[in-house]
């Protein structure tokens, strides 16, 4: 049995070029753990932020001078290669998908994850590409739309509808029965309409806030439009989701909420088994088709990160680890 594997590693913070393929030790499944043979992963903006140590404070958790964990990659889809002692829920050969969490590690041929972590069985009808692409944007969008308690018939506006989070949010809000207005660039209009948006606005030509207060929920997924504009578009009692905002936007949102009575939803979206099961159901029903910009091999990880850093990817970048 080989004790090494190929992985994309980074040993310093910086540009995409800090990532390189290397031969590293293959992890071993400890008690309660699964060793997963990774077929696909996704390169996300979260990976890019860690790679750049952005914000700087991330260094206090992930390594002050250099990254403590050398392998990025949160979401994975693959097959259980080995099970540790005490594991009941999974067997060798099971197709699975899930997320690694803070320790990351999916930019590699194998990853160890707790069997009680965020991992579920993958039916054959769901491809490895789809399973890898569904999780980052899907779980984030689901987290915030559930927090907003979106109800059938409500009017929801998704700003940044062509991104990973936005493209999932359009489909999940529709699934929840909302009337969805999606805002994206002209280049992505048809793509976003195909996801099921009832109305698509081009942000370069149309100012959604100029139409007055008409939305129950405004979900800003890319931190590109002023908080005040979002509040203008909300009905009395409406909810503003700050999906990507920083401290400034949170403070502006809290202030605007004080005098308007409109609510602000913010915070960190964490993955969970329940969220993955929800997304799996949507995938199987054909209600969720993750938007995939590109599928690249692990050897093209630097190109994958350049695409993320461009801020212009449509949906998700899938990385194929097993050829
Ligand atoms: N709170 C949390 O827990 C949490 C969790 C996950 C992600 N996030 C945050 O969510 C944000 C979005 O992540 P993501 O992966 O969805 O981003 P992404 O896919 O990288 O976003 C790229 C998209 O943004 C669109 N875009 C660029 N400029 C725009 C503008 N001025 N107006 C509207 N759209 C614009 C681009 O479309 P065009 O090229 O067509 O303009 C592109 O499709 C990130 O900031 C991430 O940190 C937060």
CSV table of C-alpha atoms and ligand atoms in Angstrom, one decimal:
chain,number,residue,atom,x,y,z
A,1,UNK,CA,0.0,0.0,0.0
A,2,UNK,CA,1.4,3.4,-1.0
A,3,UNK,CA,2.0,5.8,1.9
A,4,UNK,CA,2.2,9.0,-0.2
A,5,UNK,CA,-0.2,10.9,-2.4
A,6,UNK,CA,-0.3,14.0,-4.7
A,7,UNK,CA,-1.7,17.2,-3.3
A,8,UNK,CA,-1.7,20.9,-4.2
A,9,UNK,CA,0.1,22.6,-1.3
A,10,UNK,CA,0.9,26.1,-0.3
A,11,UNK,CA,3.7,26.9,2.2
A,12,UNK,CA,3.4,30.7,2.2
A,13,UNK,CA,0.6,33.2,1.7
A,14,UNK,CA,0.4,35.1,-1.6
A,15,UNK,CA,-0.6,34.9,-5.2
A,16,UNK,CA,-2.1,31.8,-6.9
A,17,UNK,CA,1.5,30.8,-7.8
A,18,UNK,CA,2.2,29.9,-4.1
A,19,UNK,CA,0.2,26.7,-4.9
A,20,UNK,CA,2.1,23.8,-6.3
A,21,UNK,CA,1.7,20.0,-6.7
A,22,UNK,CA,3.7,17.9,-4.3
A,23,UNK,CA,4.0,14.4,-3.0
A,24,UNK,CA,3.0,14.3,0.6
A,25,UNK,CA,2.2,11.7,3.3
A,26,UNK,CA,-1.2,9.9,2.8
A,27,UNK,CA,-3.4,10.4,5.8
A,28,UNK,CA,-4.6,7.4,7.8
A,29,UNK,CA,-8.1,7.0,9.2
A,30,UNK,CA,-8.0,7.2,13.0
A,31,UNK,CA,-10.8,6.2,15.3
A,32,UNK,CA,-14.1,7.5,14.1
A,33,UNK,CA,-12.6,8.8,10.9
A,34,UNK,CA,-13.0,8.0,7.2
A,35,UNK,CA,-10.3,8.1,4.6
A,36,UNK,CA,-11.9,9.5,1.4
A,37,UNK,CA,-10.5,9.1,-2.1
A,38,UNK,CA,-11.2,12.5,-3.5
A,39,UNK,CA,-12.6,12.5,-7.0
A,40,UNK,CA,-13.5,16.2,-7.2
A,41,UNK,CA,-13.2,19.3,-5.1
A,42,UNK,CA,-14.1,23.0,-5.6
A,43,UNK,CA,-11.8,26.0,-5.7
A,44,UNK,CA,-13.7,28.8,-3.9
A,45,UNK,CA,-13.3,32.4,-2.8
A,46,UNK,CA,-12.8,31.0,0.8
A,47,UNK,CA,-9.7,29.1,-0.4
A,48,UNK,CA,-8.5,32.2,-2.2
A,49,UNK,CA,-8.9,34.3,1.0
A,50,UNK,CA,-7.0,31.7,3.0
A,51,UNK,CA,-4.3,31.6,0.4
A,52,UNK,CA,-3.9,35.4,0.6
A,53,UNK,CA,-4.5,35.5,4.4
A,54,UNK,CA,-7.3,38.0,3.8
A,55,UNK,CA,-8.3,39.5,6.2
A,56,UNK,CA,-4.9,39.7,8.0
A,57,UNK,CA,-6.5,38.5,11.3
A,58,UNK,CA,-7.0,35.1,9.6
A,59,UNK,CA,-3.3,34.6,10.3
A,60,UNK,CA,-4.0,34.3,14.1
A,61,UNK,CA,-6.1,31.2,13.4
A,62,UNK,CA,-4.5,29.7,10.3
A,63,UNK,CA,-0.8,30.5,10.9
A,64,UNK,CA,0.9,33.8,11.7
A,65,UNK,CA,3.8,33.7,9.3
A,66,UNK,CA,2.9,30.7,7.1
A,67,UNK,CA,-0.1,28.5,6.8
A,68,UNK,CA,-0.4,25.8,9.5
A,69,UNK,CA,-2.3,23.4,7.2
A,70,UNK,CA,-0.7,23.2,3.8
A,71,UNK,CA,-3.7,21.8,1.9
A,72,UNK,CA,-6.7,23.9,0.9
A,73,UNK,CA,-10.0,22.6,-0.4
A,74,UNK,CA,-13.2,22.3,1.7
A,75,UNK,CA,-15.8,20.5,-0.4
A,76,UNK,CA,-15.2,17.1,-1.8
A,77,UNK,CA,-16.9,14.3,-3.6
A,78,UNK,CA,-15.4,10.8,-3.7
A,79,UNK,CA,-15.4,7.3,-2.3
A,80,UNK,CA,-14.7,5.9,1.2
A,81,UNK,CA,-11.3,4.2,0.9
A,82,UNK,CA,-10.9,3.1,4.6
A,83,UNK,CA,-12.9,3.4,7.8
A,84,UNK,CA,-11.4,3.9,11.3
A,85,UNK,CA,-12.3,2.0,14.3
A,86,UNK,CA,-15.9,2.5,15.6
A,87,UNK,CA,-17.3,3.9,12.4
A,88,UNK,CA,-20.8,2.5,11.8
A,89,UNK,CA,-22.5,4.8,9.3
A,90,UNK,CA,-20.1,4.3,6.3
A,91,UNK,CA,-18.4,1.4,4.6
A,92,UNK,CA,-15.5,1.1,2.3
A,93,UNK,CA,-16.6,1.8,-1.3
A,94,UNK,CA,-19.5,4.2,-0.3
A,95,UNK,CA,-19.8,7.2,-2.6
A,96,UNK,CA,-19.9,10.3,-0.4
A,97,UNK,CA,-19.7,14.1,-0.5
A,98,UNK,CA,-19.1,16.7,2.2
A,99,UNK,CA,-16.8,19.3,3.6
A,100,UNK,CA,-13.6,19.1,5.5
A,101,UNK,CA,-14.1,22.1,7.7
A,102,UNK,CA,-11.4,24.3,9.2
A,103,UNK,CA,-8.6,21.9,8.7
A,104,UNK,CA,-9.4,21.7,4.9
A,105,UNK,CA,-7.4,19.2,2.8
A,106,UNK,CA,-9.5,18.3,-0.3
A,107,UNK,CA,-6.9,19.6,-2.8
A,108,UNK,CA,-5.4,16.1,-2.5
A,109,UNK,CA,-5.9,12.5,-3.6
A,110,UNK,CA,-7.1,11.5,-0.1
A,111,UNK,CA,-8.5,13.3,2.9
A,112,UNK,CA,-9.5,12.1,6.4
A,113,UNK,CA,-12.7,13.4,7.9
A,114,UNK,CA,-14.7,12.5,11.0
A,115,UNK,CA,-17.6,10.1,10.2
A,116,UNK,CA,-19.9,12.3,12.3
A,117,UNK,CA,-18.8,15.4,10.3
A,118,UNK,CA,-20.5,17.1,7.4
A,119,UNK,CA,-20.5,14.2,5.0
A,120,UNK,CA,-23.4,12.2,3.5
A,121,UNK,CA,-23.9,9.4,1.0
A,122,UNK,CA,-23.9,10.4,-2.7
A,123,UNK,CA,-26.4,8.7,-5.0
A,124,UNK,CA,-25.1,7.6,-8.4
A,125,UNK,CA,-27.5,10.1,-10.1
A,126,UNK,CA,-25.4,13.0,-8.7
A,127,UNK,CA,-22.1,13.4,-10.5
A,128,UNK,CA,-18.9,14.1,-8.6
A,129,UNK,CA,-18.7,17.5,-10.4
A,130,UNK,CA,-22.2,18.4,-9.3
A,131,UNK,CA,-21.6,17.2,-5.7
A,132,UNK,CA,-18.4,19.3,-5.5
A,133,UNK,CA,-20.0,22.4,-7.0
A,134,UNK,CA,-23.2,22.3,-5.0
A,135,UNK,CA,-21.8,22.8,-1.5
A,136,UNK,CA,-20.1,26.1,-1.1
A,137,UNK,CA,-22.7,28.4,-2.7
A,138,UNK,CA,-25.5,26.0,-1.9
A,139,UNK,CA,-25.0,25.7,1.8
A,140,UNK,CA,-24.3,29.4,2.2
A,141,UNK,CA,-27.4,30.4,0.2
A,142,UNK,CA,-29.5,27.9,2.1
A,143,UNK,CA,-28.2,29.1,5.5
A,144,UNK,CA,-29.2,32.7,4.8
A,145,UNK,CA,-32.5,32.0,3.1
A,146,UNK,CA,-33.6,29.7,5.9
A,147,UNK,CA,-32.6,32.4,8.4
A,148,UNK,CA,-34.7,34.9,6.5
A,149,UNK,CA,-37.6,32.3,6.7
A,150,UNK,CA,-38.5,32.9,3.0
A,151,UNK,CA,-42.2,32.0,2.4
A,152,UNK,CA,-44.1,31.1,-0.8
A,153,UNK,CA,-45.2,34.1,-2.7
A,154,UNK,CA,-42.6,36.5,-1.1
A,155,UNK,CA,-40.6,38.7,-3.4
A,156,UNK,CA,-36.9,38.0,-3.1
A,157,UNK,CA,-34.1,39.9,-4.8
A,158,UNK,CA,-30.7,38.2,-5.3
A,159,UNK,CA,-27.8,40.6,-6.0
A,160,UNK,CA,-24.8,39.0,-7.6
A,161,UNK,CA,-26.9,36.2,-9.1
A,162,UNK,CA,-24.2,34.7,-11.3
A,163,UNK,CA,-21.7,33.9,-8.5
A,164,UNK,CA,-21.4,30.7,-6.5
A,165,UNK,CA,-23.7,31.9,-3.7
A,166,UNK,CA,-26.0,34.0,-5.9
A,167,UNK,CA,-26.7,31.3,-8.5
A,168,UNK,CA,-27.6,28.8,-5.8
A,169,UNK,CA,-29.7,31.4,-4.0
A,170,UNK,CA,-31.8,32.0,-7.1
A,171,UNK,CA,-32.6,28.3,-7.3
A,172,UNK,CA,-33.2,27.8,-3.5
A,173,UNK,CA,-35.4,30.9,-3.2
A,174,UNK,CA,-37.5,29.6,-6.2
A,175,UNK,CA,-37.7,26.2,-4.5
A,176,UNK,CA,-39.0,27.9,-1.4
A,177,UNK,CA,-41.8,29.3,-3.5
A,178,UNK,CA,-40.5,32.9,-3.8
A,179,UNK,CA,-40.8,35.2,-6.7
A,180,UNK,CA,-37.2,35.8,-7.6
A,181,UNK,CA,-35.6,38.9,-9.1
A,182,UNK,CA,-32.0,38.3,-10.0
A,183,UNK,CA,-29.4,41.0,-10.6
A,184,UNK,CA,-26.3,40.3,-12.6
A,185,UNK,CA,-24.3,41.6,-15.6
A,186,UNK,CA,-25.7,41.6,-19.2
A,187,UNK,CA,-23.3,38.8,-20.1
A,188,UNK,CA,-24.8,36.5,-17.5
A,189,UNK,CA,-28.5,37.4,-18.0
A,190,UNK,CA,-29.4,34.3,-20.0
A,191,UNK,CA,-27.5,31.9,-17.7
A,192,UNK,CA,-29.3,33.3,-14.7
A,193,UNK,CA,-32.7,33.2,-16.4
A,194,UNK,CA,-32.1,29.5,-17.1
A,195,UNK,CA,-31.6,29.0,-13.4
A,196,UNK,CA,-35.3,29.9,-12.9
A,197,UNK,CA,-35.2,33.6,-12.0
A,198,UNK,CA,-38.6,35.2,-12.6
A,199,UNK,CA,-37.0,38.5,-13.5
A,200,UNK,CA,-33.4,39.4,-14.4
A,201,UNK,CA,-31.9,42.9,-14.1
A,202,UNK,CA,-28.6,44.1,-15.6
A,203,UNK,CA,-26.8,46.0,-12.8
A,204,UNK,CA,-25.1,48.3,-15.3
A,205,UNK,CA,-28.5,49.5,-16.7
A,206,UNK,CA,-31.1,49.0,-14.1
A,207,UNK,CA,-31.2,50.4,-10.5
A,208,UNK,CA,-33.5,48.0,-8.6
A,209,UNK,CA,-33.9,50.4,-5.7
A,210,UNK,CA,-35.4,53.0,-8.0
A,211,UNK,CA,-38.5,50.9,-8.2
A,212,UNK,CA,-39.3,51.7,-4.6
A,213,UNK,CA,-39.9,49.3,-1.6
A,214,UNK,CA,-41.2,46.0,-3.0
A,215,UNK,CA,-39.1,43.2,-1.7
A,216,UNK,CA,-39.6,41.0,1.3
A,217,UNK,CA,-35.9,39.9,1.2
A,218,UNK,CA,-32.8,41.4,-0.4
A,219,UNK,CA,-29.9,39.1,-0.5
A,220,UNK,CA,-26.6,40.9,-1.3
A,221,UNK,CA,-24.2,38.0,-2.1
A,222,UNK,CA,-21.1,39.9,-3.5
A,223,UNK,CA,-20.8,43.1,-1.5
A,224,UNK,CA,-21.0,45.3,-4.6
A,225,UNK,CA,-24.0,47.5,-4.0
A,226,UNK,CA,-24.6,50.2,-1.3
A,227,UNK,CA,-26.5,49.1,1.8
A,228,UNK,CA,-28.7,52.1,1.5
A,229,UNK,CA,-29.9,51.0,-1.9
A,230,UNK,CA,-30.8,47.6,-0.6
A,231,UNK,CA,-32.8,49.1,2.3
A,232,UNK,CA,-34.7,51.4,-0.2
A,233,UNK,CA,-35.8,48.3,-2.1
A,234,UNK,CA,-37.2,46.6,1.0
A,235,UNK,CA,-40.8,46.6,2.1
A,236,UNK,CA,-41.6,47.7,5.7
A,237,UNK,CA,-40.5,44.8,7.9
A,238,UNK,CA,-38.4,43.3,5.1
A,239,UNK,CA,-35.1,41.5,5.6
A,240,UNK,CA,-31.6,42.4,4.3
A,241,UNK,CA,-29.2,39.6,4.1
A,242,UNK,CA,-25.5,40.7,4.2
A,243,UNK,CA,-24.0,37.6,2.6
A,244,UNK,CA,-20.6,39.0,1.9
A,245,UNK,CA,-20.3,42.3,3.7
A,246,UNK,CA,-17.5,43.3,6.0
A,247,UNK,CA,-17.6,45.3,9.3
A,248,UNK,CA,-18.5,48.6,7.5
A,249,UNK,CA,-21.6,47.0,5.8
A,250,UNK,CA,-22.7,45.3,9.1
A,251,UNK,CA,-22.5,48.7,11.0
A,252,UNK,CA,-24.4,50.5,8.2
A,253,UNK,CA,-27.0,47.7,8.1
A,254,UNK,CA,-27.4,47.8,11.9
A,255,UNK,CA,-27.8,51.6,11.8
A,256,UNK,CA,-30.3,51.5,9.0
A,257,UNK,CA,-32.2,48.7,10.7
A,258,UNK,CA,-32.6,50.8,13.9
A,259,UNK,CA,-34.5,53.6,12.3
A,260,UNK,CA,-36.3,51.6,9.6
A,261,UNK,CA,-37.6,48.6,11.5
A,262,UNK,CA,-36.2,46.4,8.6
A,263,UNK,CA,-34.1,43.5,9.7
A,264,UNK,CA,-30.5,42.6,9.0
A,265,UNK,CA,-29.3,39.0,8.7
A,266,UNK,CA,-25.5,38.5,8.7
A,267,UNK,CA,-22.9,36.2,10.1
A,268,UNK,CA,-21.0,33.1,9.1
A,269,UNK,CA,-22.8,30.3,7.2
A,270,UNK,CA,-21.6,26.9,8.4
A,271,UNK,CA,-22.2,23.6,6.6
A,272,UNK,CA,-24.2,20.9,8.2
A,273,UNK,CA,-25.5,17.4,7.4
A,274,UNK,CA,-29.1,18.8,7.3
A,275,UNK,CA,-28.1,21.4,4.7
A,276,UNK,CA,-26.3,18.8,2.6
A,277,UNK,CA,-29.4,16.5,2.8
A,278,UNK,CA,-31.6,19.5,1.7
A,279,UNK,CA,-29.4,20.2,-1.2
A,280,UNK,CA,-29.2,16.5,-2.2
A,281,UNK,CA,-33.0,16.4,-2.3
A,282,UNK,CA,-33.1,19.4,-4.5
A,283,UNK,CA,-30.4,17.9,-6.8
A,284,UNK,CA,-32.3,14.6,-7.1
A,285,UNK,CA,-35.6,16.5,-7.8
A,286,UNK,CA,-33.8,18.5,-10.6
A,287,UNK,CA,-34.6,21.7,-8.6
A,288,UNK,CA,-30.9,22.6,-8.2
A,289,UNK,CA,-28.3,22.6,-10.9
A,290,UNK,CA,-25.1,24.1,-9.6
A,291,UNK,CA,-23.7,26.6,-12.1
A,292,UNK,CA,-20.3,25.4,-13.2
A,293,UNK,CA,-17.9,27.8,-14.9
A,294,UNK,CA,-15.1,25.3,-15.5
A,295,UNK,CA,-13.8,21.9,-14.5
A,296,UNK,CA,-10.0,21.9,-14.2
A,297,UNK,CA,-7.6,19.2,-13.2
A,298,UNK,CA,-5.7,19.5,-9.9
A,299,UNK,CA,-2.6,20.3,-12.0
A,300,UNK,CA,-4.3,23.5,-13.1
A,301,UNK,CA,-4.9,24.7,-9.5
A,302,UNK,CA,-3.0,28.0,-10.1
A,303,UNK,CA,-5.3,28.8,-13.1
A,304,UNK,CA,-8.3,27.9,-11.0
A,305,UNK,CA,-7.2,30.4,-8.4
A,306,UNK,CA,-6.6,33.1,-11.0
A,307,UNK,CA,-10.1,32.6,-12.2
A,308,UNK,CA,-11.5,33.0,-8.7
A,309,UNK,CA,-9.4,36.1,-8.1
A,310,UNK,CA,-10.7,37.7,-11.3
A,311,UNK,CA,-14.0,38.1,-9.4
A,312,UNK,CA,-15.8,37.2,-12.7
A,313,UNK,CA,-16.3,33.5,-12.5
A,314,UNK,CA,-19.9,32.3,-13.2
A,315,UNK,CA,-20.9,30.0,-10.4
A,316,UNK,CA,-18.3,27.4,-9.4
A,317,UNK,CA,-14.9,26.2,-10.3
A,318,UNK,CA,-14.7,22.4,-10.0
A,319,UNK,CA,-11.3,20.7,-9.6
A,320,UNK,CA,-11.0,17.2,-10.8
A,321,UNK,CA,-8.5,15.3,-8.6
A,322,UNK,CA,-9.0,11.7,-9.9
A,323,UNK,CA,-8.6,11.6,-13.7
B,1,LIG,N1,-21.0,34.9,5.3
B,1,LIG,C1,-20.5,33.7,4.9
B,1,LIG,O1,-20.5,32.8,5.8
B,1,LIG,C2,-20.1,33.4,3.5
B,1,LIG,C3,-20.0,32.2,3.0
B,1,LIG,C4,-19.6,32.0,1.7
B,1,LIG,C5,-19.3,33.1,0.9
B,1,LIG,N2,-19.3,34.3,1.5
B,1,LIG,C6,-19.0,35.5,0.7
B,1,LIG,O2,-19.9,35.6,-0.4
B,1,LIG,C7,-19.3,36.3,-1.4
B,1,LIG,C8,-19.6,35.7,-2.7
B,1,LIG,O3,-19.0,34.5,-2.9
B,1,LIG,P1,-19.1,33.8,-4.3
B,1,LIG,O4,-18.3,32.6,-4.3
B,1,LIG,O5,-20.6,33.6,-4.7
B,1,LIG,O6,-18.5,34.9,-5.3
B,1,LIG,P2,-18.0,34.7,-6.8
B,1,LIG,O7,-18.7,33.5,-7.3
B,1,LIG,O8,-16.6,34.8,-6.8
B,1,LIG,O9,-18.6,36.0,-7.4
B,1,LIG,C9,-18.3,36.2,-8.7
B,1,LIG,C10,-19.5,36.9,-9.4
B,1,LIG,O10,-19.7,38.2,-8.9
B,1,LIG,C11,-20.3,38.9,-9.9
B,1,LIG,N3,-20.1,40.3,-9.8
B,1,LIG,C12,-18.9,41.0,-9.9
B,1,LIG,N4,-19.1,42.3,-9.8
B,1,LIG,C13,-20.4,42.5,-9.6
B,1,LIG,C14,-21.2,43.7,-9.4
B,1,LIG,N5,-20.7,44.9,-9.4
B,1,LIG,N6,-22.5,43.5,-9.2
B,1,LIG,C15,-23.1,42.2,-9.2
B,1,LIG,N7,-22.4,41.1,-9.4
B,1,LIG,C16,-21.0,41.2,-9.6
B,1,LIG,C17,-19.7,38.4,-11.2
B,1,LIG,O11,-20.6,38.5,-12.2
B,1,LIG,P3,-20.3,39.4,-13.5
B,1,LIG,O12,-18.9,39.1,-14.0
B,1,LIG,O13,-21.3,39.1,-14.4
B,1,LIG,O14,-20.4,40.8,-13.0
B,1,LIG,C18,-19.4,36.9,-10.8
B,1,LIG,O15,-20.4,36.0,-11.4
B,1,LIG,C19,-17.8,36.3,-1.1
B,1,LIG,O16,-17.4,37.6,-0.7
B,1,LIG,C20,-17.6,35.4,0.0
B,1,LIG,O17,-16.6,35.7,0.9
B,1,LIG,C21,-19.7,34.5,2.8
